[in-house]
mmCIF file of C-alpha atoms in Angstrom:
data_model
loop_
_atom_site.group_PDB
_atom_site.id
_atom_site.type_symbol
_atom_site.label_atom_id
_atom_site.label_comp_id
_atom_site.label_asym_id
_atom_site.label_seq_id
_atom_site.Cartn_x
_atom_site.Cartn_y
_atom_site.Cartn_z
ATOM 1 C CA UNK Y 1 0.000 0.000 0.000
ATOM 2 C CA UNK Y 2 1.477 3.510 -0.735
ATOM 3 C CA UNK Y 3 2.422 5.307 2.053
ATOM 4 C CA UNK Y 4 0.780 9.130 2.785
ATOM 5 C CA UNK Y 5 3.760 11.180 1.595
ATOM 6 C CA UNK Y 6 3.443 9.276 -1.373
ATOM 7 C CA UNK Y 7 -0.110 11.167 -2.008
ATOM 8 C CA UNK Y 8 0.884 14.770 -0.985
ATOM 9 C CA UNK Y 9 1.717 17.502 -3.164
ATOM 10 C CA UNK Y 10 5.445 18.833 -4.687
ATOM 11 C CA UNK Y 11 5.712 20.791 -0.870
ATOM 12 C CA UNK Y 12 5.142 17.753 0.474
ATOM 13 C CA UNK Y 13 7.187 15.489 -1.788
ATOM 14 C CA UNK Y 14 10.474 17.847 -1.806
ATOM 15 C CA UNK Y 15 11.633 18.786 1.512
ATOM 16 C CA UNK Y 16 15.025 18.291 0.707
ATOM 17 C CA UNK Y 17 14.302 21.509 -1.330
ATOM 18 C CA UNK Y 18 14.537 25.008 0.453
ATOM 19 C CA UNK Y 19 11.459 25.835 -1.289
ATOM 20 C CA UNK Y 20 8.500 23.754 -2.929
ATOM 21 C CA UNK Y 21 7.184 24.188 -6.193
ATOM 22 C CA UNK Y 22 3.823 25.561 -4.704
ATOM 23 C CA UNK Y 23 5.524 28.137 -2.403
ATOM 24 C CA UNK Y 24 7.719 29.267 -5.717
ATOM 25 C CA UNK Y 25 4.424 29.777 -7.461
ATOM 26 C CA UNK Y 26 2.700 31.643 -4.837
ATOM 27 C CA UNK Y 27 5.746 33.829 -4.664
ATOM 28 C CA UNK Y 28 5.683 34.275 -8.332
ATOM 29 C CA UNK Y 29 2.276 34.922 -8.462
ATOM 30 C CA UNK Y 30 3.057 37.587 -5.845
ATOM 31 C CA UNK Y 31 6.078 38.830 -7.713
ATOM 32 C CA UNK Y 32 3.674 39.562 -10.806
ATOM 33 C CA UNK Y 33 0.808 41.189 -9.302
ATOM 34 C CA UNK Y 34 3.678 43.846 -7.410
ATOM 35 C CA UNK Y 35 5.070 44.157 -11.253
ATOM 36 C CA UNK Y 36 1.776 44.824 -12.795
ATOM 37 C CA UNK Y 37 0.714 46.969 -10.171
ATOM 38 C CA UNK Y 38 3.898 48.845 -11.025
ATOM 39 C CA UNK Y 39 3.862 49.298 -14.579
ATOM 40 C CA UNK Y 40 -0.545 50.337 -14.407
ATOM 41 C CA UNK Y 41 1.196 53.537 -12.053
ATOM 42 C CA UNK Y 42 3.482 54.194 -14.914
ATOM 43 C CA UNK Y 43 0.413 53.906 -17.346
ATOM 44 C CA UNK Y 44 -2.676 55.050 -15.076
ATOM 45 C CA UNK Y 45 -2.552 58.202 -13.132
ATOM 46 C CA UNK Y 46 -2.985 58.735 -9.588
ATOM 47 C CA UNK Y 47 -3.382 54.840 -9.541
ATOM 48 C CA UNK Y 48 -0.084 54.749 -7.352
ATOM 49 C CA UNK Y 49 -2.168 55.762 -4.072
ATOM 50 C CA UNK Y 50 -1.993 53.715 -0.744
ATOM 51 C CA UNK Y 51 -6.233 54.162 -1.146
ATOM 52 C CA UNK Y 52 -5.845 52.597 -4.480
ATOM 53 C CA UNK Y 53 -3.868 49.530 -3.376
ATOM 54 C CA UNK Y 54 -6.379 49.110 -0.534
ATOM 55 C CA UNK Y 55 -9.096 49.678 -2.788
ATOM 56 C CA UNK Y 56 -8.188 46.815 -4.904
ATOM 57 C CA UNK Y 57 -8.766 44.071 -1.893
ATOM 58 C CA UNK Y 58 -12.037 46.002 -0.868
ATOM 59 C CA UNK Y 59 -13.732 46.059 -3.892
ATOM 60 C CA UNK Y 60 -12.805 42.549 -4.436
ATOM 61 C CA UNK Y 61 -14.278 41.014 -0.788
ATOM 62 C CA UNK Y 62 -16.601 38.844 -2.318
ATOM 63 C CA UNK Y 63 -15.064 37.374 -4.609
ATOM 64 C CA UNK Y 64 -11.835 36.749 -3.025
ATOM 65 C CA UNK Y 65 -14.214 35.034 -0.445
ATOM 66 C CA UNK Y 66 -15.681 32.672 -3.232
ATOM 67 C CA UNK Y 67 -12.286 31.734 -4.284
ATOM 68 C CA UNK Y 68 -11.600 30.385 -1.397
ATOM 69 C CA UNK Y 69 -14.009 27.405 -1.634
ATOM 70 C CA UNK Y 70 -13.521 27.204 -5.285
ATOM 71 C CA UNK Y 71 -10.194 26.615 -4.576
ATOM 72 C CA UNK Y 72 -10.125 23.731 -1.973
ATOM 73 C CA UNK Y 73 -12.671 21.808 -4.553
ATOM 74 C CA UNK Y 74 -10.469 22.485 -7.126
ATOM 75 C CA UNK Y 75 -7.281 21.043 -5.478
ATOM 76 C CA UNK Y 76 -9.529 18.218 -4.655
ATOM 77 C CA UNK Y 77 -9.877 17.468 -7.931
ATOM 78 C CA UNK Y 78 -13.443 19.406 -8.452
ATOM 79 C CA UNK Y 79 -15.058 22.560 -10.031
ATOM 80 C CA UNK Y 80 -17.830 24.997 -7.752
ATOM 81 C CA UNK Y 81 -19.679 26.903 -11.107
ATOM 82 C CA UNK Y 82 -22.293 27.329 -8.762
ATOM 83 C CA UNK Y 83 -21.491 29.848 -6.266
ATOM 84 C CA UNK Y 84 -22.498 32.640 -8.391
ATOM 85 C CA UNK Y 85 -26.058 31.349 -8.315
ATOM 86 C CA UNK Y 86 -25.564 30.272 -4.725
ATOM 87 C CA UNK Y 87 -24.773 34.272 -3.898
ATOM 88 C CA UNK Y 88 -28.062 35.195 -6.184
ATOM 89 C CA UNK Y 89 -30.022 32.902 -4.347
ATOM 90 C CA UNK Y 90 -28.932 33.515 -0.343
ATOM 91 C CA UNK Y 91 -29.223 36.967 -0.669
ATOM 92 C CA UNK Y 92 -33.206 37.172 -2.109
ATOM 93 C CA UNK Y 93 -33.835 34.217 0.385
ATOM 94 C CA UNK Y 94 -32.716 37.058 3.191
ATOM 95 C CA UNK Y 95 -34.833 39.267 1.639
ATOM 96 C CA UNK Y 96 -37.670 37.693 0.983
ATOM 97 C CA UNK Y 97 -38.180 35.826 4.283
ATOM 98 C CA UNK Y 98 -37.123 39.102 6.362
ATOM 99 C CA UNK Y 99 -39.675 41.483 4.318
ATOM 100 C CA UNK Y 100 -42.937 42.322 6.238
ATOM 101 C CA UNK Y 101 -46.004 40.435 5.519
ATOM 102 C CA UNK Y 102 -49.186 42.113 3.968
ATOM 103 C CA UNK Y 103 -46.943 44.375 1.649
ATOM 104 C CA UNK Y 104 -48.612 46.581 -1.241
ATOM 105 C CA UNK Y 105 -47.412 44.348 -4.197
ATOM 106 C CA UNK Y 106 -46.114 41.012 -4.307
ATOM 107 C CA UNK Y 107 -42.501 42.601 -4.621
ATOM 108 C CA UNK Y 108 -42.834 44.284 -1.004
ATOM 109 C CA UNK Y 109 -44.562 41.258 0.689
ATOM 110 C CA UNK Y 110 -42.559 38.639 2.203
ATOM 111 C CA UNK Y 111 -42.572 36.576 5.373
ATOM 112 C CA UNK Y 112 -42.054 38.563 7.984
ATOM 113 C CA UNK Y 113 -39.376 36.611 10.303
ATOM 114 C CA UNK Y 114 -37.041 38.383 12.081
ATOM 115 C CA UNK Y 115 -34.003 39.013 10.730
ATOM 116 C CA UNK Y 116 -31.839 35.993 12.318
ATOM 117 C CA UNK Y 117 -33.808 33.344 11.405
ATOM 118 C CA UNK Y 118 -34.185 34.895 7.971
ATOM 119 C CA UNK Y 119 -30.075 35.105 7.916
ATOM 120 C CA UNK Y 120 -30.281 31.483 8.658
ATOM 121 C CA UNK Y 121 -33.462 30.748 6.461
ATOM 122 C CA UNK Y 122 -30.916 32.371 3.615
ATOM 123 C CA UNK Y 123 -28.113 29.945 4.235
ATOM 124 C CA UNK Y 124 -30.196 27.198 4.686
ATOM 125 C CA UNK Y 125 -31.272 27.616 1.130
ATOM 126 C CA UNK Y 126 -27.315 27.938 0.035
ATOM 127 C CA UNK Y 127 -26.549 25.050 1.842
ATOM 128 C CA UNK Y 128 -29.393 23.078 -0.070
ATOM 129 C CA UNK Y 129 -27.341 23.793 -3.001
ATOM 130 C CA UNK Y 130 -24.511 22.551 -1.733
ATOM 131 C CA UNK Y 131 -25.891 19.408 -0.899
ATOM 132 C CA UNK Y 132 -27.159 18.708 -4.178
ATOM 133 C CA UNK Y 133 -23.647 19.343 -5.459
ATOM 134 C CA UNK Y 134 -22.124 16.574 -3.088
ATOM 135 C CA UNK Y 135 -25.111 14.302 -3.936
ATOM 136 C CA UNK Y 136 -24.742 14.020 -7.460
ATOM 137 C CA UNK Y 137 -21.018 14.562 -7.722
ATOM 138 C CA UNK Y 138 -20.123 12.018 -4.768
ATOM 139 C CA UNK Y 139 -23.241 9.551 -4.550
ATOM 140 C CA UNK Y 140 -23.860 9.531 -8.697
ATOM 141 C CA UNK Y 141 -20.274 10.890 -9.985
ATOM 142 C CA UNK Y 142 -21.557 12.936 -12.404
ATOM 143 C CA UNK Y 143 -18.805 15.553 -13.684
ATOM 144 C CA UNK Y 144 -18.407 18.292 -11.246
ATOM 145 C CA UNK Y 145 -18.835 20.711 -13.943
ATOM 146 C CA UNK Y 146 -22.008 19.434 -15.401
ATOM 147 C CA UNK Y 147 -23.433 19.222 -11.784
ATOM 148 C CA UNK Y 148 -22.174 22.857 -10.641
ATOM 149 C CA UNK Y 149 -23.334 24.830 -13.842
ATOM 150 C CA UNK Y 150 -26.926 22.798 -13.620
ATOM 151 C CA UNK Y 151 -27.281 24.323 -9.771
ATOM 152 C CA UNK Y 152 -26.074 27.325 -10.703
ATOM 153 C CA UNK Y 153 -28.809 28.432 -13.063
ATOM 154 C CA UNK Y 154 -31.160 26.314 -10.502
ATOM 155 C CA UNK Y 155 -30.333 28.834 -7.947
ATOM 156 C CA UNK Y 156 -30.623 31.561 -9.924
ATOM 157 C CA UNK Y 157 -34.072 30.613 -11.469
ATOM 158 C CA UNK Y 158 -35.405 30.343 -7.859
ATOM 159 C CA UNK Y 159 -34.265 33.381 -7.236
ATOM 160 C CA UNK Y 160 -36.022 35.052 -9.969
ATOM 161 C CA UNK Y 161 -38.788 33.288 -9.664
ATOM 162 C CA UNK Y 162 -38.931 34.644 -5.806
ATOM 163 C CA UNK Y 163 -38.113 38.295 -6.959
ATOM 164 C CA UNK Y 164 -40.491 38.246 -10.290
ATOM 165 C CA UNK Y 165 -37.481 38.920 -12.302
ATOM 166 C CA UNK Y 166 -36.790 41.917 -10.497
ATOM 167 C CA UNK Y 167 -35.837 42.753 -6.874
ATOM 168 C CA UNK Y 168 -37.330 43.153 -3.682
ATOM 169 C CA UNK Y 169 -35.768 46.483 -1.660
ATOM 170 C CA UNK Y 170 -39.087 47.917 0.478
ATOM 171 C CA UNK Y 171 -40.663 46.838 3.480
ATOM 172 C CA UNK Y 172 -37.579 45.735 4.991
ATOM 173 C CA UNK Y 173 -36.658 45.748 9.302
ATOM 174 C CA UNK Y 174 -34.139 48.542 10.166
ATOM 175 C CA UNK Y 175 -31.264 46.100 11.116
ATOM 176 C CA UNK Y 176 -31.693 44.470 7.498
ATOM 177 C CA UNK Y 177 -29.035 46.983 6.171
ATOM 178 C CA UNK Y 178 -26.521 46.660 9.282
ATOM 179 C CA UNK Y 179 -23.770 44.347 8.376
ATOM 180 C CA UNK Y 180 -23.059 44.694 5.214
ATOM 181 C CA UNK Y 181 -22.269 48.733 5.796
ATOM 182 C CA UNK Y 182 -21.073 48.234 9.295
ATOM 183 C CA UNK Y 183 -17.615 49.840 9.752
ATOM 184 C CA UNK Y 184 -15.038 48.406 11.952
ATOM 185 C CA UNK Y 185 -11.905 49.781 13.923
ATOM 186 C CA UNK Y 186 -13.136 53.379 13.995
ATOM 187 C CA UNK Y 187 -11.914 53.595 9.711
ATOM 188 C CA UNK Y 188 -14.023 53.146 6.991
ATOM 189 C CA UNK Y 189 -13.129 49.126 6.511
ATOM 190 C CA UNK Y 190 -16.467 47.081 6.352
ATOM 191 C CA UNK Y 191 -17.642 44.282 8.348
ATOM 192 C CA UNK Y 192 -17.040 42.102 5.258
ATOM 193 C CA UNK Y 193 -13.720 42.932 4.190
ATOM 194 C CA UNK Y 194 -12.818 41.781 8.086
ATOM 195 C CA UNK Y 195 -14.743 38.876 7.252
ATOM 196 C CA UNK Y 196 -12.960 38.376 4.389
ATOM 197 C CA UNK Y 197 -9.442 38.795 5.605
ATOM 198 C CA UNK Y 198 -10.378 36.528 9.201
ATOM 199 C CA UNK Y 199 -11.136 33.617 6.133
ATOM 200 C CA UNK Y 200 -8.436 33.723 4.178
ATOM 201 C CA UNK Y 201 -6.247 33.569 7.548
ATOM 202 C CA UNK Y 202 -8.239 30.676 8.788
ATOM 203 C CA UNK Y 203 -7.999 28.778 5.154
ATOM 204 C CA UNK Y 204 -4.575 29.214 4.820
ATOM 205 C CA UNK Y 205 -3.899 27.641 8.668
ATOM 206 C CA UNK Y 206 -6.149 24.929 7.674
ATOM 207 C CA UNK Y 207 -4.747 24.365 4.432
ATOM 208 C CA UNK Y 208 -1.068 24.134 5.883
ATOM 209 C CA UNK Y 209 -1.529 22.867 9.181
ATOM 210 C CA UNK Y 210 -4.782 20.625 9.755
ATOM 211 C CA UNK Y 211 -5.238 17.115 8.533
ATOM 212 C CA UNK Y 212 -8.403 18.285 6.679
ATOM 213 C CA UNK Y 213 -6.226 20.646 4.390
ATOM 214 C CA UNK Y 214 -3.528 17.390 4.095
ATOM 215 C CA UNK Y 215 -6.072 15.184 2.704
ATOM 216 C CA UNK Y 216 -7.932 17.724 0.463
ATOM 217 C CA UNK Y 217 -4.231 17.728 -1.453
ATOM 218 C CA UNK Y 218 -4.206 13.947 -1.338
ATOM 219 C CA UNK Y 219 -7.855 13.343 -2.784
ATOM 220 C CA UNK Y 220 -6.392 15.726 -5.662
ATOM 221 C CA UNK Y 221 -3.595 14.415 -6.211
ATOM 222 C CA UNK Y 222 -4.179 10.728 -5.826
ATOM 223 C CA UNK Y 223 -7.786 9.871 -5.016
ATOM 224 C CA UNK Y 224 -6.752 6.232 -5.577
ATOM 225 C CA UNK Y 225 -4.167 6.065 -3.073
ATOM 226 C CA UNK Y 226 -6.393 8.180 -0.442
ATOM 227 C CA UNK Y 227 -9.490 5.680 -1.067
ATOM 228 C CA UNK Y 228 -6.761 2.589 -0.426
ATOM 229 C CA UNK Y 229 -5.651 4.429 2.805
ATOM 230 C CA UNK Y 230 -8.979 4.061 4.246
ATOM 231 C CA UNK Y 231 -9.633 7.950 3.900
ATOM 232 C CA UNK Y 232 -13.704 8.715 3.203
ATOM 233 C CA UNK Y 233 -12.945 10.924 -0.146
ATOM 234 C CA UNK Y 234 -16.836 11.168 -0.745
ATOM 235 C CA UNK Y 235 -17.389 12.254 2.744
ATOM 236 C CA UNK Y 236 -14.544 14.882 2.128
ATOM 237 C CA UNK Y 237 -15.741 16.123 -0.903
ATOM 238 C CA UNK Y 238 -19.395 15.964 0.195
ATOM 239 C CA UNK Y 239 -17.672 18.667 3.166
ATOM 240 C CA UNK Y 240 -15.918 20.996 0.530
ATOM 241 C CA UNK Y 241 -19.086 21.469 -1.492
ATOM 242 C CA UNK Y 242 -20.792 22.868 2.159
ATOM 243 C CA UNK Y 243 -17.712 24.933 3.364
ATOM 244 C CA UNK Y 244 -18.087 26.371 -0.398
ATOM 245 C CA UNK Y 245 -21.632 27.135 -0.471
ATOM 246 C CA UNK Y 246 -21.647 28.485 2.782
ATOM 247 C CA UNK Y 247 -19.293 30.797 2.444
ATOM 248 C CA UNK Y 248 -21.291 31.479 -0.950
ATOM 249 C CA UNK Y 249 -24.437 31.960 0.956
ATOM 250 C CA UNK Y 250 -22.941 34.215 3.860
ATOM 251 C CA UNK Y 251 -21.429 36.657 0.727
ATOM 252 C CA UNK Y 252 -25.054 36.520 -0.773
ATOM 253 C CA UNK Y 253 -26.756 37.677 2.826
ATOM 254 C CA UNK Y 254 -23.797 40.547 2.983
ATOM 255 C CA UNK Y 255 -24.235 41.854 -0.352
ATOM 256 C CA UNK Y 256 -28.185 41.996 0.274
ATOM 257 C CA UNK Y 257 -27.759 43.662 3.410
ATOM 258 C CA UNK Y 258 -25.172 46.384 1.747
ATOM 259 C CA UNK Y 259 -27.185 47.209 -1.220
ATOM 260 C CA UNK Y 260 -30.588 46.487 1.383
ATOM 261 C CA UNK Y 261 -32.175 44.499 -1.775
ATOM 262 C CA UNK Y 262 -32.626 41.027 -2.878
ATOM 263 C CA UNK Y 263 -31.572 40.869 -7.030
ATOM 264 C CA UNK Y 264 -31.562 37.972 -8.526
ATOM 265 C CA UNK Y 265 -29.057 39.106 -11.291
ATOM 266 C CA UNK Y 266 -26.691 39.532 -8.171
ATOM 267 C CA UNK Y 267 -23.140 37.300 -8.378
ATOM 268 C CA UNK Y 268 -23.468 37.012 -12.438
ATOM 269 C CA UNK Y 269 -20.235 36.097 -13.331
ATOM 270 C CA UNK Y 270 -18.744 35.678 -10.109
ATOM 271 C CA UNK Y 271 -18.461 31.832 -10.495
ATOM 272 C CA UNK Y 272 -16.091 32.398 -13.426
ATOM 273 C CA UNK Y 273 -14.163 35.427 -11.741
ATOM 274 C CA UNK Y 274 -13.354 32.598 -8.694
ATOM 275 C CA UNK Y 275 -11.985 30.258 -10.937
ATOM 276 C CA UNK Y 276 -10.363 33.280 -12.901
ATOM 277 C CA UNK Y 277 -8.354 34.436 -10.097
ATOM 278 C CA UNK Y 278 -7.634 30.188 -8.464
ATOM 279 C CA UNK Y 279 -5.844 29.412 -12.074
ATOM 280 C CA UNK Y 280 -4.342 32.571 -11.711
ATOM 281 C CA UNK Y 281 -3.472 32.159 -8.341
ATOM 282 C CA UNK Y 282 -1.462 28.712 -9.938
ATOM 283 C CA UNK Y 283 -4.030 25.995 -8.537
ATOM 284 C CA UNK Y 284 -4.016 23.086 -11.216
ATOM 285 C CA UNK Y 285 -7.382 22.956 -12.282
ATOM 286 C CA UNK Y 286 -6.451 18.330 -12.423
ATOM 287 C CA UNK Y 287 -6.183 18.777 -8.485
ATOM 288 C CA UNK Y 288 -3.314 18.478 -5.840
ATOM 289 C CA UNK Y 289 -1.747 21.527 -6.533
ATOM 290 C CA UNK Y 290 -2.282 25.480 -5.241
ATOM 291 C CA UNK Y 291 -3.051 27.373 -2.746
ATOM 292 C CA UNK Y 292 -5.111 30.013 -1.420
ATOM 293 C CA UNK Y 293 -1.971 32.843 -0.696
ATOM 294 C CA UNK Y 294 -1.738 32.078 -4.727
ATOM 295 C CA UNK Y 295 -5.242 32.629 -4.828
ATOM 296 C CA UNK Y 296 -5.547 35.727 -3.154
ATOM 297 C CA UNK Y 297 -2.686 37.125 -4.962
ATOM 298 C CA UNK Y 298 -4.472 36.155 -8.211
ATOM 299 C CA UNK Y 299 -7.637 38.290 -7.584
ATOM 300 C CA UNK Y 300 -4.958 40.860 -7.091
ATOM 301 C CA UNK Y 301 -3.825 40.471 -10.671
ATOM 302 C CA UNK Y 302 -7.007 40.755 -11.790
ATOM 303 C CA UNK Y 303 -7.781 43.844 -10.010
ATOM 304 C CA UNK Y 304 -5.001 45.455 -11.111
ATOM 305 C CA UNK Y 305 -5.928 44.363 -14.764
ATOM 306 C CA UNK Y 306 -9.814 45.751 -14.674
ATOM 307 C CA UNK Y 307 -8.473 49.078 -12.617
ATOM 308 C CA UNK Y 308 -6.388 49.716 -14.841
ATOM 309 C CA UNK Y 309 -8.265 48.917 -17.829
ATOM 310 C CA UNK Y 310 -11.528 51.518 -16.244
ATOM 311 C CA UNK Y 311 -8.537 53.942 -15.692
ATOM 312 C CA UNK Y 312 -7.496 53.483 -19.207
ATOM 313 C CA UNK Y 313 -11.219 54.270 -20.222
ATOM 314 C CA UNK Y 314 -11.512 50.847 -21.956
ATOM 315 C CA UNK Y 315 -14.439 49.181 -23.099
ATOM 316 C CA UNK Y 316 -16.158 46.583 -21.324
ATOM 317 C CA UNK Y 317 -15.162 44.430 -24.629
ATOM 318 C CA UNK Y 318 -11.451 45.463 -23.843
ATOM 319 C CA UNK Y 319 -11.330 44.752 -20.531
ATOM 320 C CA UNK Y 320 -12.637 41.214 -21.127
ATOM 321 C CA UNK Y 321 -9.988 40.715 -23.342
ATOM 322 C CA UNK Y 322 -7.297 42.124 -21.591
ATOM 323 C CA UNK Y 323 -8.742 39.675 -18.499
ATOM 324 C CA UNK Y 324 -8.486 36.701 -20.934
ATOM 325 C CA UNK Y 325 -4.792 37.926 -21.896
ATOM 326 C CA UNK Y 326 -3.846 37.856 -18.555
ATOM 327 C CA UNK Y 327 -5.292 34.890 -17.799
ATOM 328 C CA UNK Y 328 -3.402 33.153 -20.486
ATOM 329 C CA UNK Y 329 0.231 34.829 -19.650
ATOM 330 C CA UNK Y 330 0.073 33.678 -16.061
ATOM 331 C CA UNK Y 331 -1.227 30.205 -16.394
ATOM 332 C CA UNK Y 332 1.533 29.686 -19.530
ATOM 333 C CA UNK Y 333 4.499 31.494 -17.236
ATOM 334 C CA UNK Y 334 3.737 29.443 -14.190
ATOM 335 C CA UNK Y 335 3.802 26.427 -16.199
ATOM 336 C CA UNK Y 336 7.378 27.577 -17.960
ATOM 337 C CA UNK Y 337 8.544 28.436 -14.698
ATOM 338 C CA UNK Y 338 7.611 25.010 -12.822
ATOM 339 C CA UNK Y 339 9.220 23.088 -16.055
ATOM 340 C CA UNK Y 340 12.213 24.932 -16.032
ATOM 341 C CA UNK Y 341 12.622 24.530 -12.514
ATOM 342 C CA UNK Y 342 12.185 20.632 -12.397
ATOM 343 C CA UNK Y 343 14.510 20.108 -15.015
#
């Protein structure tokens, strides 16, 4: 029977190496977003401003948040598409459910719980999502993919259907709009960025220092030796798919609350941007490999790319592109630099 280490990743694999292939990645990764973020001041103005560089993580809460799921299933070996519809869903969910009864028009009448149990009413609906994902990807093994871009327009069409195509923003409890426009630390840093930054810490001592973050790497990187080694891989995937669509649904209920509206448009796109900023961020989209520092420093790069692009006064259509350019460079670079490394 193959022994653990044989399972783990490169930084597992080469300790007789000062550093592993992952942490030269992530530093890589790091190295470009500081370069690019360089040569937009030399292109942009004013974009060299300590507000800017802060501005760049702010903006990006939520979906730096989502990538963090997306990319634990992806070094598992698996693909979240549906946390964009997840976001859509949890946040109308919050809305609906917390909206006073007896309301003018449909769009102003909801349920009329208070607003905890409509918080949790919201993420028990993301979570619902989630479990679908780990039912039909674990119990039937359908392709992640296939599975994840089916509940992501699911979620979405329940949202619409729940918000008439629209979105519900009256006859909504005071406290509805509180944490997603709280402030924290006396500054003008919100309750989710906080959020945001607590989860990334958290993932990344997880990912490096817990068994749980050990064997997501192994499933990834050899799911037959993990399932020999007596490890449940279906119960661990079934786990990722509910860490990822809860932190889907809790980004949903956050972005309701700051905008005090339920849309069910909300999160378009934001699946893709999360796997945008993991490949990026130099996770192997087979599994095993990445992490979320390389993540984080990913949605960086692509922050720096659409800032710069808006600062530019681009088109949309240009920006795309220029995203799609990017996209390319790094994931070609990272693999030039790995093979050149491991020669």
């Amino acid at each position: 029977m193959s022994s653990i280490a044989e399972g783990f990743p490169p930084a597992a694999k080469n300790r007789d190496r000062r550093l592993s292939d992952e942490a030269f990645i992530t530093i890589l990764v790091g190295a470009v977003a500081v370069g690019l973020f360089l040569v937009a001041s030399l292109l942009v103005p004013n974009f060299f401003q300590f507000q800017n560089m802060v501005n760049l993580v702010t903006n990006n809460w939520a979906v730096i948040s989502l990538g963090v799921g997306v990319t634990f299933l992806l070094v598992s070996g698996n693909f979240d598409l549906s946390v964009g519809g997840v976001v859509a869903l949890s946040g109308v969910l919050s809305v609906w459910l917390a909206q006073a009864a007896g309301g003018a028009n449909p769009l102003s009448t909801g349920l009329g719980l208070p607003y905890p149990l409509a918080i949790a009413g919201a993420l028990g609906g993301a979570l619902a999502i989630g479990a679908l994902n780990a039912l039909f990807v674990v119990r039937f093994r359908v392709p992640s993919i296939i599975v994840t871009l089916g509940t992501m327009m699911l979620a979405r069409g329940v949202a619409q259907v729940i918000t008439h195509g629209s979105q519900r923003n009256t006859n909504l409890p005071v406290e509805f709009g509180v944490l997603g426009n709280l402030t924290v630390f006396g500054a003008s840093i919100k309750l989710p960025v906080v959020l945001m930054a607590a989860l990334l810490i958290a993932a990344v001592f997880i990912e490096k220092k817990t068994v749980f973050g050990r064997i997501t790497y192994w499933v990834g990187s050899n799911p037959v030796a993990a399932t020999l080694s007596g490890i449940d891989r279906a119960r661990h995937v079934a786990r990722l798919y509910l860490f990822s669509a809860t932190i889907a649904g809790v980004v949903g209920v956050l972005l309701a609350s700051e905008f005090k509206s339920g849309y069910s448009n909300r999160g378009t796109l934001m699946e893709f941007d999360a796997l945008v900023i993991a490949l990026l961020g130099g996770v192997a989209i087979a599994g095993g490999f990445g992490s979320v520092l390389g993540m984080f420093f990913g949605a960086i790069i692509l922050a720096i790319v659409t800032s710069a692009a808006t600062g530019l006064v681009l088109s949309p259509d240009w920006q795309y592109t220029l995203k799609a350019i990017a996209v390319f460079l790094a994931i070609m670079t990272q693999t030039w630099a790995l093979a050149r490394r491991n020669r």
